[in-house]
Amino acid sequence: MSTHYDVIVIGGGPAGYPAAIRAAQNKLSVACIDEWQNFDGSYAFGGTCLNAGCIPSKALLESSELFQRAQHEFATHGIQVGEVKLDLAAMQRRRAAIVKTMTGGILAVFKSNGVVGIQGHGRLLAGNQVEVTAPDGTKTLISAKDVVLASGSTPIRLKTVPHDGKFIVDSWNALEFDAVPKRLGVIGAGVIGLELGSVWRRLGSEVTVLEAMDQFLAVADQTIAKEAQRHFKKQGLDIKLGAKVSSAAVAGDLVNVVYVDKQGEHTLQVDKLIVAVGRRPFTEGLLAADSGVELDARGFIQVDEHCRTSVPHVWAVGDVVRGPMLAHKGKEEGVMVADLIAGLFAEVNYKVVPSVIYTAPEIAWVGQTEEQVKAGGRAYKVGSFPFAASGRARAMEAGQGMAKIISASDDDEILGIHVIGPMAGELIAEAVLAMEYSASTEDLQRTIHAHPTLSEALHEAALAVDKRAIDAINR
Ligand SMILES: Cc1cc2nc3c(=O)[nH]c(=O)nc-3n(C[C@H](O)[C@H](O)[C@H](O)COP(=O)(O)OP(=O)(O)OC[C@H]3O[C@@H](n4cnc5c(N)ncnc54)[C@H](O)[C@@H]3O)c2cc1C
């Protein structure tokens, strides 16, 4: 291992590893240090996203949806399959294999780009020196002209709900259950709580989601949130709003959860309890006292819009800095920083970061919600199109939900696009591209969309903004 590099990246998650690869593509010498260790003791690059987040959750969402569809939907298509049985061990082996392939892929890409991957803990010292502690405890000092901090985030734990990793668990544990809990409690009806609740509900758990806020999915456009709530209720997710958990305790093989709502205090008994109340920036052991890097009041590393920290030539990207905790946001920041280090132009357009919730139906959006536009005081128009009127959605037995477009009354600028329905997470890419290029709804109206495709819903929603939808009644 060399002792000096152009760039050292601490953290090999979806923010750190793209920074390392892009820096190497920019002909800089790069080392990327990561300490992630799986439950089986193996080390892996890829961070939360590949090992314990985006990828394993989507693997289980896909498998559990197929299980659900085989049981309840195949007959509608005229397919008789007999008794559908769950082999959870096989489902979990598939999840683990996908994770292993994806994390192994990072090492291959590192190798082809000449990035030195170092397994161990990195600590930033003064003067852009980094102390690396290898898994066997050996310490080495390396240095770089530029250091990128990408140490990510970790689940928030509640003091009154003591985590034991067996009965009271976090999202990572909940992805690796080896049996379907009969009764599952989830604290938090955010993205992670809803996705994990959906997986285990589809596989047979009775799921109760306890959400402290009175409003469901407050971050989303409320037309979409209301539609989502209706579908989740129909699927059997018991979502209790305004339910504040005051304590939880393991008793034998059960968890007693005490929560308070408008009616008073209640006790819920479950077999497993997932705490999914959000994540916090992770900086433990990352910064020596004299590194000079400043944190904000909430523990995030303080950065400007180009991810520069308070110390020259030290940058920070991903979940450990402000902004939405999303893999793609971190990736763009990592790539931006690597280009800036190489003296190239780069920036991230934070106005068009898409959000996706991979439930069924999927939910995805970009830009402002109708509530935000209203609060901003700008006059606006809305167009929406139901998937019930989409031939492709009907053919897929997925005619639920809608696409909704909000645009400015004065210049027709697209302000926000919101989709709940089949493949919403894929459809939103068109919306992101349109907004990235400052498209108007007229631009979308004049763009040919193949028939029959789900993307026609966006086309028709754009037409509906001016009450010119062809395949639905204009209101
Ligand atoms: C269940 C779940 C599902 C999710 N699904 C999605 C999704 O579908 N889409 C999406 O966009 N986002 C999703 N997320 C969020 C996504 O995982 C994060 O936004 C993303 O992983 C953040 O990337 P990061 O590189 O900033 O941090 P991380 O992925 O957390 O990676 C940080 C890495 O740095 C390492 N590290 C930390 N400190 C040190 C140190 N001092 N020395 C060496 N290594 C260190 C860590 O071990 C880790 O490997 C999900 C999260 C969870 C928990």
Coordinates of C-alpha atoms and ligand atoms in Angstrom, one line a residue:
M1 CA 0.0 0.0 0.0
S2 CA 1.3 3.5 -0.9
T3 CA 1.5 6.1 1.8
H4 CA 0.4 9.1 -0.3
Y5 CA -2.5 9.4 -2.8
D6 CA -4.1 12.3 -4.7
V7 CA -7.4 11.4 -3.1
I8 CA -8.4 9.3 -0.1
V9 CA -12.1 8.4 0.3
I10 CA -13.3 7.3 3.8
G11 CA -16.4 5.2 3.3
G12 CA -17.2 2.9 0.3
G13 CA -21.0 3.3 0.2
P14 CA -23.0 4.8 -2.8
A15 CA -21.5 8.2 -2.1
G16 CA -17.9 7.2 -1.5
Y17 CA -17.3 4.5 -4.1
P18 CA -18.5 6.6 -7.1
A19 CA -16.3 9.4 -5.8
A20 CA -13.3 7.0 -5.8
I21 CA -14.1 5.7 -9.3
R22 CA -14.6 9.1 -10.8
A23 CA -11.4 10.5 -9.2
A24 CA -9.5 7.5 -10.7
Q25 CA -11.2 8.2 -14.1
N26 CA -9.8 11.7 -13.7
K27 CA -6.3 10.2 -13.6
L28 CA -5.8 10.7 -9.9
S29 CA -4.3 8.1 -7.6
V30 CA -7.1 7.0 -5.2
A31 CA -7.6 4.9 -2.1
C32 CA -11.0 4.1 -0.7
I33 CA -11.2 2.8 2.9
D34 CA -14.3 1.0 4.3
E35 CA -15.0 -0.9 7.5
W36 CA -18.4 -2.4 6.7
Q37 CA -18.7 -5.9 8.3
N38 CA -21.7 -8.2 7.7
F39 CA -23.4 -10.3 10.3
D40 CA -21.3 -13.3 9.1
G41 CA -18.1 -11.5 9.7
S42 CA -17.3 -10.8 6.1
Y43 CA -16.1 -7.3 5.0
A44 CA -17.7 -5.7 1.9
F45 CA -17.8 -2.4 0.1
G46 CA -21.1 -0.8 -0.9
G47 CA -22.2 0.6 2.5
T48 CA -25.7 0.5 3.8
C49 CA -27.3 0.7 0.4
L50 CA -25.8 -2.5 -1.1
N51 CA -25.4 -4.5 2.1
A52 CA -28.4 -3.6 4.3
G53 CA -30.6 -1.1 2.5
C54 CA -31.7 -0.4 -1.1
I55 CA -30.6 -3.7 -2.7
P56 CA -31.6 -6.4 -0.2
S57 CA -34.9 -4.6 0.5
K58 CA -35.7 -4.5 -3.2
A59 CA -34.8 -8.2 -3.6
L60 CA -37.3 -9.1 -0.8
L61 CA -39.9 -6.6 -2.1
E62 CA -39.7 -8.3 -5.5
S63 CA -39.9 -11.9 -4.1
S64 CA -42.7 -11.1 -1.7
E65 CA -44.7 -9.4 -4.4
L66 CA -44.4 -12.4 -6.7
F67 CA -45.5 -14.6 -3.8
Q68 CA -48.5 -12.4 -3.3
R69 CA -49.4 -12.3 -7.0
A70 CA -49.0 -16.0 -7.3
Q71 CA -51.5 -16.4 -4.5
H72 CA -54.0 -13.7 -5.4
E73 CA -53.5 -12.6 -9.0
F74 CA -52.5 -15.5 -11.2
A75 CA -56.1 -16.9 -11.2
T76 CA -57.3 -13.6 -12.7
H77 CA -54.9 -14.2 -15.6
G78 CA -56.3 -17.7 -16.0
I79 CA -53.3 -19.4 -14.5
Q80 CA -53.9 -22.2 -11.9
V81 CA -50.9 -22.9 -9.8
G82 CA -52.3 -25.0 -6.9
E83 CA -51.1 -24.3 -3.4
V84 CA -48.4 -21.6 -3.3
K85 CA -45.8 -22.3 -0.6
L86 CA -43.2 -20.0 0.9
D87 CA -39.5 -21.1 1.1
L88 CA -38.2 -18.2 3.1
A89 CA -34.7 -19.8 3.4
A90 CA -34.5 -19.9 -0.5
M91 CA -35.8 -16.3 -0.7
Q92 CA -33.2 -15.1 1.8
R93 CA -30.4 -17.0 0.0
R94 CA -31.4 -15.2 -3.2
R95 CA -31.3 -11.9 -1.4
A96 CA -27.9 -12.6 0.0
A97 CA -26.5 -13.8 -3.4
I98 CA -27.7 -10.6 -5.1
V99 CA -26.0 -8.5 -2.4
K100 CA -22.8 -10.5 -2.7
T101 CA -22.7 -10.1 -6.5
M102 CA -23.3 -6.4 -6.3
T103 CA -20.7 -5.7 -3.6
G104 CA -18.2 -7.9 -5.4
G105 CA -18.9 -5.9 -8.5
I106 CA -17.5 -2.8 -6.7
L107 CA -14.2 -4.5 -6.2
A108 CA -14.0 -5.4 -9.9
V109 CA -14.8 -1.8 -10.9
F110 CA -12.2 -0.5 -8.4
K111 CA -9.6 -2.9 -9.9
S112 CA -10.4 -1.9 -13.5
N113 CA -10.0 1.8 -12.6
G114 CA -6.9 1.4 -10.4
V115 CA -8.7 2.4 -7.1
V116 CA -6.9 0.9 -4.1
G117 CA -9.6 -0.6 -1.8
I118 CA -8.6 -0.8 1.8
Q119 CA -10.6 -2.7 4.4
G120 CA -10.4 -1.0 7.8
H121 CA -11.3 2.1 9.8
G122 CA -10.2 5.5 8.6
R123 CA -9.7 8.5 10.9
L124 CA -9.0 11.9 9.6
L125 CA -6.1 13.7 11.4
A126 CA -4.8 17.2 10.9
G127 CA -3.0 18.0 7.7
N128 CA -4.9 15.6 5.5
Q129 CA -3.3 12.5 7.1
V130 CA -5.5 9.5 7.6
E131 CA -4.9 6.8 10.2
V132 CA -6.1 3.4 8.9
T133 CA -6.8 0.7 11.4
A134 CA -6.9 -2.7 9.7
P135 CA -9.3 -5.5 10.9
D136 CA -6.3 -7.1 12.8
G137 CA -5.7 -3.8 14.7
T138 CA -2.6 -2.7 12.8
K139 CA -2.4 1.0 12.3
T140 CA -0.9 2.7 9.2
L141 CA -0.7 6.4 8.4
I142 CA -1.5 7.5 4.8
S143 CA -2.0 11.0 3.4
A144 CA -3.6 12.7 0.4
K145 CA -4.0 16.1 -1.3
D146 CA -7.8 15.7 -1.0
V147 CA -9.8 13.7 1.4
V148 CA -13.5 12.8 0.9
L149 CA -15.6 11.9 3.9
A150 CA -18.4 9.5 3.1
S151 CA -19.1 7.7 6.3
G152 CA -22.9 7.5 5.8
S153 CA -25.6 7.1 8.4
T154 CA -26.9 4.7 11.0
P155 CA -30.4 3.9 12.3
I156 CA -31.8 6.2 15.1
R157 CA -32.4 4.1 18.2
L158 CA -35.0 5.1 20.8
K159 CA -33.9 5.0 24.5
T160 CA -37.3 3.7 25.6
V161 CA -37.3 0.9 23.0
P162 CA -34.1 -1.0 23.7
H163 CA -32.7 -2.6 20.6
D164 CA -31.6 -6.3 21.1
G165 CA -31.3 -7.3 17.5
K166 CA -33.6 -10.3 18.0
F167 CA -37.0 -9.1 19.1
I168 CA -36.5 -5.3 18.9
V169 CA -34.7 -4.8 15.7
D170 CA -33.6 -2.2 13.1
S171 CA -34.1 -2.3 9.3
W172 CA -30.9 -4.4 8.7
N173 CA -32.1 -7.1 11.1
A174 CA -35.5 -7.0 9.6
L175 CA -34.1 -7.8 6.2
E176 CA -32.5 -11.0 7.5
F177 CA -35.4 -12.6 9.5
D178 CA -35.3 -16.4 9.2
A179 CA -39.0 -16.9 9.9
V180 CA -42.1 -14.8 9.2
P181 CA -43.2 -13.1 12.4
K182 CA -46.8 -13.8 13.2
R183 CA -47.4 -10.3 14.5
L184 CA -45.0 -7.6 13.5
G185 CA -44.9 -4.1 14.9
V186 CA -43.2 -1.3 13.0
I187 CA -42.4 2.1 14.6
G188 CA -42.4 4.7 11.8
A189 CA -44.6 5.0 8.7
G190 CA -41.7 6.4 6.6
V191 CA -40.2 4.9 3.5
I192 CA -38.3 2.2 5.3
G193 CA -41.1 1.3 7.6
L194 CA -43.6 1.0 4.8
E195 CA -41.3 -1.1 2.5
L196 CA -40.4 -3.5 5.3
G197 CA -44.0 -3.6 6.6
S198 CA -45.1 -4.5 3.0
V199 CA -42.5 -7.3 2.6
W200 CA -43.6 -9.1 5.8
R201 CA -47.3 -8.4 5.3
R202 CA -47.1 -10.1 1.9
L203 CA -45.3 -13.0 3.4
G204 CA -48.0 -13.5 6.0
S205 CA -47.4 -11.3 9.1
E206 CA -50.1 -9.2 10.7
V207 CA -48.5 -5.8 10.6
T208 CA -49.2 -2.8 12.7
V209 CA -47.4 0.4 11.9
L210 CA -47.3 3.0 14.7
E211 CA -46.7 6.6 13.4
A212 CA -46.4 9.5 15.7
M213 CA -47.5 12.1 13.2
D214 CA -51.2 12.7 12.5
Q215 CA -50.6 13.1 8.8
F216 CA -49.7 10.1 6.6
L217 CA -46.6 10.5 4.4
A218 CA -46.3 14.2 5.2
V219 CA -43.3 14.4 2.8
A220 CA -45.4 13.4 -0.2
D221 CA -48.0 15.2 -2.2
Q222 CA -51.2 14.7 -0.2
T223 CA -53.4 13.5 -3.1
I224 CA -50.8 10.7 -3.6
A225 CA -50.5 10.1 0.2
K226 CA -54.3 9.6 0.6
E227 CA -54.4 7.2 -2.4
A228 CA -51.5 5.3 -0.9
Q229 CA -53.1 5.1 2.5
R230 CA -56.2 3.6 1.0
H231 CA -54.2 0.9 -0.8
F232 CA -52.1 0.0 2.2
K233 CA -55.2 -0.4 4.3
K234 CA -56.7 -2.7 1.7
Q235 CA -53.5 -4.8 1.8
G236 CA -54.0 -5.2 5.5
L237 CA -51.3 -2.9 6.8
D238 CA -52.8 -1.5 10.0
I239 CA -51.3 2.0 10.1
K240 CA -52.1 3.9 13.3
L241 CA -51.5 7.6 12.9
G242 CA -50.9 9.9 15.9
A243 CA -49.6 6.9 17.8
K244 CA -46.6 7.8 20.0
V245 CA -44.7 4.9 21.3
S246 CA -43.7 5.5 25.0
S247 CA -41.9 2.2 25.7
A248 CA -41.3 -1.3 24.5
A249 CA -40.0 -4.3 26.4
V250 CA -39.3 -7.9 25.6
A251 CA -41.2 -10.5 27.7
G252 CA -40.3 -14.1 26.9
D253 CA -40.7 -14.4 23.2
L254 CA -42.9 -11.4 22.8
V255 CA -42.6 -7.6 22.7
N256 CA -45.0 -5.4 24.6
V257 CA -45.2 -2.0 23.0
V258 CA -46.9 0.8 24.8
Y259 CA -48.2 3.7 22.7
V260 CA -50.4 6.7 23.3
D261 CA -52.9 8.2 20.9
K262 CA -56.0 10.5 21.2
Q263 CA -57.9 7.7 22.8
G264 CA -55.3 7.1 25.6
E265 CA -52.7 4.5 26.3
H266 CA -52.6 1.1 24.6
T267 CA -50.4 -2.0 24.7
L268 CA -49.6 -3.9 21.5
Q269 CA -48.2 -7.4 21.7
V270 CA -46.0 -8.4 18.8
D271 CA -43.4 -11.1 18.0
K272 CA -41.0 -8.7 16.4
L273 CA -40.7 -4.9 16.6
I274 CA -38.9 -3.0 13.9
V275 CA -37.7 0.5 14.8
A276 CA -37.7 2.6 11.6
V277 CA -37.8 6.2 12.9
G278 CA -35.1 7.5 10.7
R279 CA -31.3 7.6 10.4
R280 CA -28.6 9.9 11.8
P281 CA -25.3 10.9 10.3
F282 CA -22.5 8.5 11.3
T283 CA -19.2 10.1 12.4
E284 CA -18.0 7.9 15.3
G285 CA -14.2 7.7 15.3
L286 CA -14.0 9.5 12.0
L287 CA -12.5 12.8 13.0
A288 CA -9.5 13.4 15.3
A289 CA -10.0 16.3 17.7
D290 CA -7.6 18.5 15.6
S291 CA -9.0 17.6 12.2
G292 CA -10.8 20.9 12.0
V293 CA -13.9 19.5 10.4
E294 CA -17.1 21.0 11.8
L295 CA -20.4 19.3 12.5
D296 CA -23.7 21.1 12.6
A297 CA -26.2 21.0 15.5
R298 CA -27.7 17.7 14.3
G299 CA -24.4 16.0 13.8
F300 CA -24.1 16.3 10.0
I301 CA -20.7 17.4 8.6
Q302 CA -21.1 21.0 7.7
V303 CA -20.6 21.6 3.9
D304 CA -21.3 24.2 1.3
E305 CA -23.3 23.6 -1.9
H306 CA -20.2 22.0 -3.4
C307 CA -19.7 19.6 -0.4
R308 CA -16.6 21.5 0.8
T309 CA -16.1 21.2 4.6
S310 CA -14.6 23.8 6.9
V311 CA -11.1 22.5 6.1
P312 CA -9.6 23.2 2.6
H313 CA -9.2 20.0 0.5
V314 CA -11.5 18.0 2.8
W315 CA -14.9 17.2 1.3
A316 CA -18.0 15.3 2.6
V317 CA -20.8 13.6 0.6
G318 CA -23.8 11.4 1.1
D319 CA -25.9 10.7 4.2
V320 CA -23.3 12.3 6.4
V321 CA -24.2 15.8 5.0
R322 CA -27.4 17.7 4.7
G323 CA -30.1 16.8 2.2
P324 CA -32.2 13.7 1.6
M325 CA -30.6 10.5 2.7
L326 CA -30.8 8.8 -0.7
A327 CA -28.2 6.7 -2.5
H328 CA -28.5 8.6 -5.8
K329 CA -28.1 12.0 -4.1
G330 CA -24.9 10.7 -2.5
K331 CA -23.7 9.3 -5.8
E332 CA -24.1 12.6 -7.6
E333 CA -22.3 14.4 -4.7
G334 CA -19.4 11.9 -4.9
V335 CA -19.0 12.4 -8.6
M336 CA -19.3 16.2 -8.3
V337 CA -16.6 16.3 -5.7
A338 CA -14.2 14.0 -7.7
D339 CA -14.7 16.3 -10.7
L340 CA -14.1 19.5 -8.7
I341 CA -10.9 18.0 -7.2
A342 CA -9.7 17.4 -10.8
G343 CA -10.5 21.1 -11.6
L344 CA -13.5 20.3 -13.7
F345 CA -16.9 22.0 -13.6
A346 CA -19.5 20.1 -11.6
E347 CA -22.6 20.7 -9.6
V348 CA -25.6 18.9 -8.2
N349 CA -29.1 20.1 -9.0
Y350 CA -30.8 19.6 -5.6
K351 CA -34.1 20.8 -6.9
V352 CA -34.6 17.6 -9.0
V353 CA -33.7 14.7 -6.6
P354 CA -36.3 12.0 -7.2
S355 CA -37.9 10.1 -4.3
V356 CA -39.3 6.6 -4.6
I357 CA -41.1 4.3 -2.2
Y358 CA -41.0 0.8 -3.5
T359 CA -44.4 -0.4 -2.2
A360 CA -47.2 -1.7 -4.4
P361 CA -48.3 0.5 -5.9
E362 CA -45.0 2.3 -6.1
I363 CA -44.8 6.0 -5.2
A364 CA -42.4 8.4 -6.8
W365 CA -42.0 12.1 -7.1
V366 CA -39.7 15.0 -8.1
G367 CA -40.0 18.7 -7.4
Q368 CA -42.6 20.4 -5.2
T369 CA -45.8 18.9 -3.8
E370 CA -49.1 20.8 -4.4
E371 CA -49.1 21.8 -0.8
Q372 CA -45.6 23.4 -1.2
V373 CA -46.6 25.2 -4.4
K374 CA -49.7 26.5 -2.7
A375 CA -47.7 27.7 0.3
G376 CA -45.2 29.4 -2.0
G377 CA -48.1 31.5 -3.4
R378 CA -47.4 30.9 -7.1
A379 CA -50.5 30.4 -9.3
Y380 CA -50.5 26.8 -10.7
K381 CA -52.4 24.3 -12.8
V382 CA -52.8 20.6 -12.1
G383 CA -53.4 17.7 -14.4
S384 CA -53.7 14.1 -13.5
F385 CA -54.4 10.8 -15.2
P386 CA -55.6 7.5 -13.6
F387 CA -53.8 4.3 -14.4
A388 CA -57.3 2.8 -14.6
A389 CA -57.5 4.4 -18.0
S390 CA -54.1 3.1 -19.1
G391 CA -54.4 0.0 -21.4
R392 CA -50.9 -1.2 -20.4
A393 CA -51.7 -0.9 -16.7
R394 CA -54.9 -2.8 -17.2
A395 CA -53.0 -5.5 -19.2
M396 CA -50.7 -5.7 -16.2
E397 CA -53.6 -6.0 -13.8
A398 CA -52.2 -2.8 -12.2
G399 CA -54.8 -0.1 -13.0
Q400 CA -54.3 1.6 -9.6
G401 CA -53.1 5.1 -8.8
M402 CA -52.4 8.1 -11.0
A403 CA -49.8 10.4 -12.5
K404 CA -50.1 14.1 -11.4
I405 CA -48.3 17.1 -12.9
I406 CA -48.2 20.6 -11.3
S407 CA -47.2 23.5 -13.5
A408 CA -47.0 27.2 -13.2
S409 CA -49.9 29.2 -14.6
D410 CA -47.8 32.0 -15.9
D411 CA -45.0 30.2 -17.9
D412 CA -46.1 26.6 -17.8
E413 CA -42.9 25.5 -16.0
I414 CA -43.2 22.0 -14.5
L415 CA -43.1 22.5 -10.7
G416 CA -43.6 18.9 -9.6
I417 CA -44.5 15.4 -10.9
H418 CA -46.0 12.8 -8.6
V419 CA -46.8 9.2 -9.5
I420 CA -48.5 6.4 -7.6
G421 CA -48.9 3.3 -9.7
P422 CA -47.1 0.5 -11.5
M423 CA -43.3 1.1 -12.0
A424 CA -43.6 4.7 -10.7
G425 CA -39.9 4.5 -9.8
E426 CA -39.0 3.9 -13.4
L427 CA -41.6 6.4 -14.8
I428 CA -40.2 9.2 -12.6
A429 CA -37.0 9.2 -14.7
E430 CA -38.8 11.0 -17.5
A431 CA -40.1 13.6 -15.0
V432 CA -36.6 14.1 -13.6
L433 CA -35.2 14.6 -17.1
A434 CA -38.0 17.0 -18.1
M435 CA -37.4 19.1 -15.0
E436 CA -33.6 18.9 -15.3
Y437 CA -34.0 20.5 -18.8
S438 CA -36.6 23.0 -17.5
A439 CA -39.3 21.5 -19.7
S440 CA -42.8 22.9 -19.7
T441 CA -45.9 20.8 -19.7
E442 CA -46.3 21.7 -23.3
D443 CA -42.9 20.1 -24.0
L444 CA -44.3 16.9 -22.4
Q445 CA -47.5 17.2 -24.3
R446 CA -45.7 17.4 -27.6
T447 CA -43.4 14.4 -26.9
I448 CA -44.5 11.2 -28.5
H449 CA -44.9 8.3 -26.0
A450 CA -45.1 4.8 -27.2
H451 CA -48.4 3.0 -27.0
P452 CA -49.4 1.1 -25.0
T453 CA -46.9 2.0 -22.2
L454 CA -47.2 3.2 -18.7
S455 CA -45.4 6.3 -19.7
E456 CA -48.5 7.5 -21.5
A457 CA -49.9 8.3 -18.1
L458 CA -47.4 11.1 -17.8
H459 CA -48.2 12.3 -21.3
E460 CA -51.9 12.3 -20.6
A461 CA -51.4 14.0 -17.2
A462 CA -49.5 16.7 -19.0
L463 CA -52.4 17.1 -21.5
A464 CA -54.8 17.2 -18.6
V465 CA -53.0 20.2 -17.2
D466 CA -54.7 22.1 -20.0
K467 CA -57.8 20.0 -19.9
R468 CA -56.8 18.3 -23.2
A469 CA -56.4 14.7 -22.1
I470 CA -57.5 12.3 -24.8
D471 CA -58.0 9.1 -22.9
A472 CA -59.7 10.4 -19.8
I473 CA -62.5 12.8 -18.9
N474 CA -61.0 16.3 -18.3
R475 CA -62.3 17.8 -15.0
Ligands
LIG1 C1 -33.7 -0.5 4.5 C2 -33.2 0.6 3.7 C3 -33.6 0.8 2.4 C4 -33.1 1.8 1.6 N1 -33.6 2.0 0.3 C5 -33.1 3.0 -0.4 C6 -33.6 3.1 -1.8 O1 -34.3 2.2 -2.3 N2 -33.1 4.1 -2.5 C7 -32.2 5.0 -2.0 O2 -31.8 6.0 -2.7 N3 -31.8 4.9 -0.7 C8 -32.2 3.9 0.1 N4 -31.8 3.8 1.3 C9 -30.8 4.8 1.8 C10 -29.4 4.6 1.3 O3 -29.0 3.3 1.8 C11 -28.5 5.6 1.8 O4 -28.9 6.9 1.4 C12 -27.1 5.4 1.2 O5 -26.6 4.1 1.6 C13 -26.1 6.5 1.7 O6 -24.9 6.3 1.1 P1 -23.5 6.8 1.9 O7 -22.4 6.3 1.0 O8 -23.6 8.2 2.2 O9 -23.5 6.0 3.2 P2 -23.5 4.4 3.6 O10 -24.2 3.6 2.5 O11 -24.0 4.3 5.0 O12 -22.0 4.0 3.5 C14 -21.0 4.5 4.4 C15 -19.9 3.5 4.5 O13 -18.8 4.1 5.2 C16 -18.3 3.2 6.1 N5 -17.6 3.9 7.2 C17 -18.2 4.8 8.0 N6 -17.2 5.3 8.8 C18 -16.1 4.8 8.4 C19 -14.7 5.0 8.8 N7 -14.4 5.9 9.8 N8 -13.8 4.3 8.2 C20 -14.1 3.4 7.2 N9 -15.3 3.2 6.8 C21 -16.3 3.9 7.4 C22 -19.5 2.4 6.5 O14 -19.1 1.1 7.1 C23 -20.2 2.2 5.2 O15 -19.8 1.1 4.5 C24 -32.2 2.8 2.1 C25 -31.7 2.6 3.5 C26 -32.2 1.6 4.2 C27 -31.7 1.4 5.6

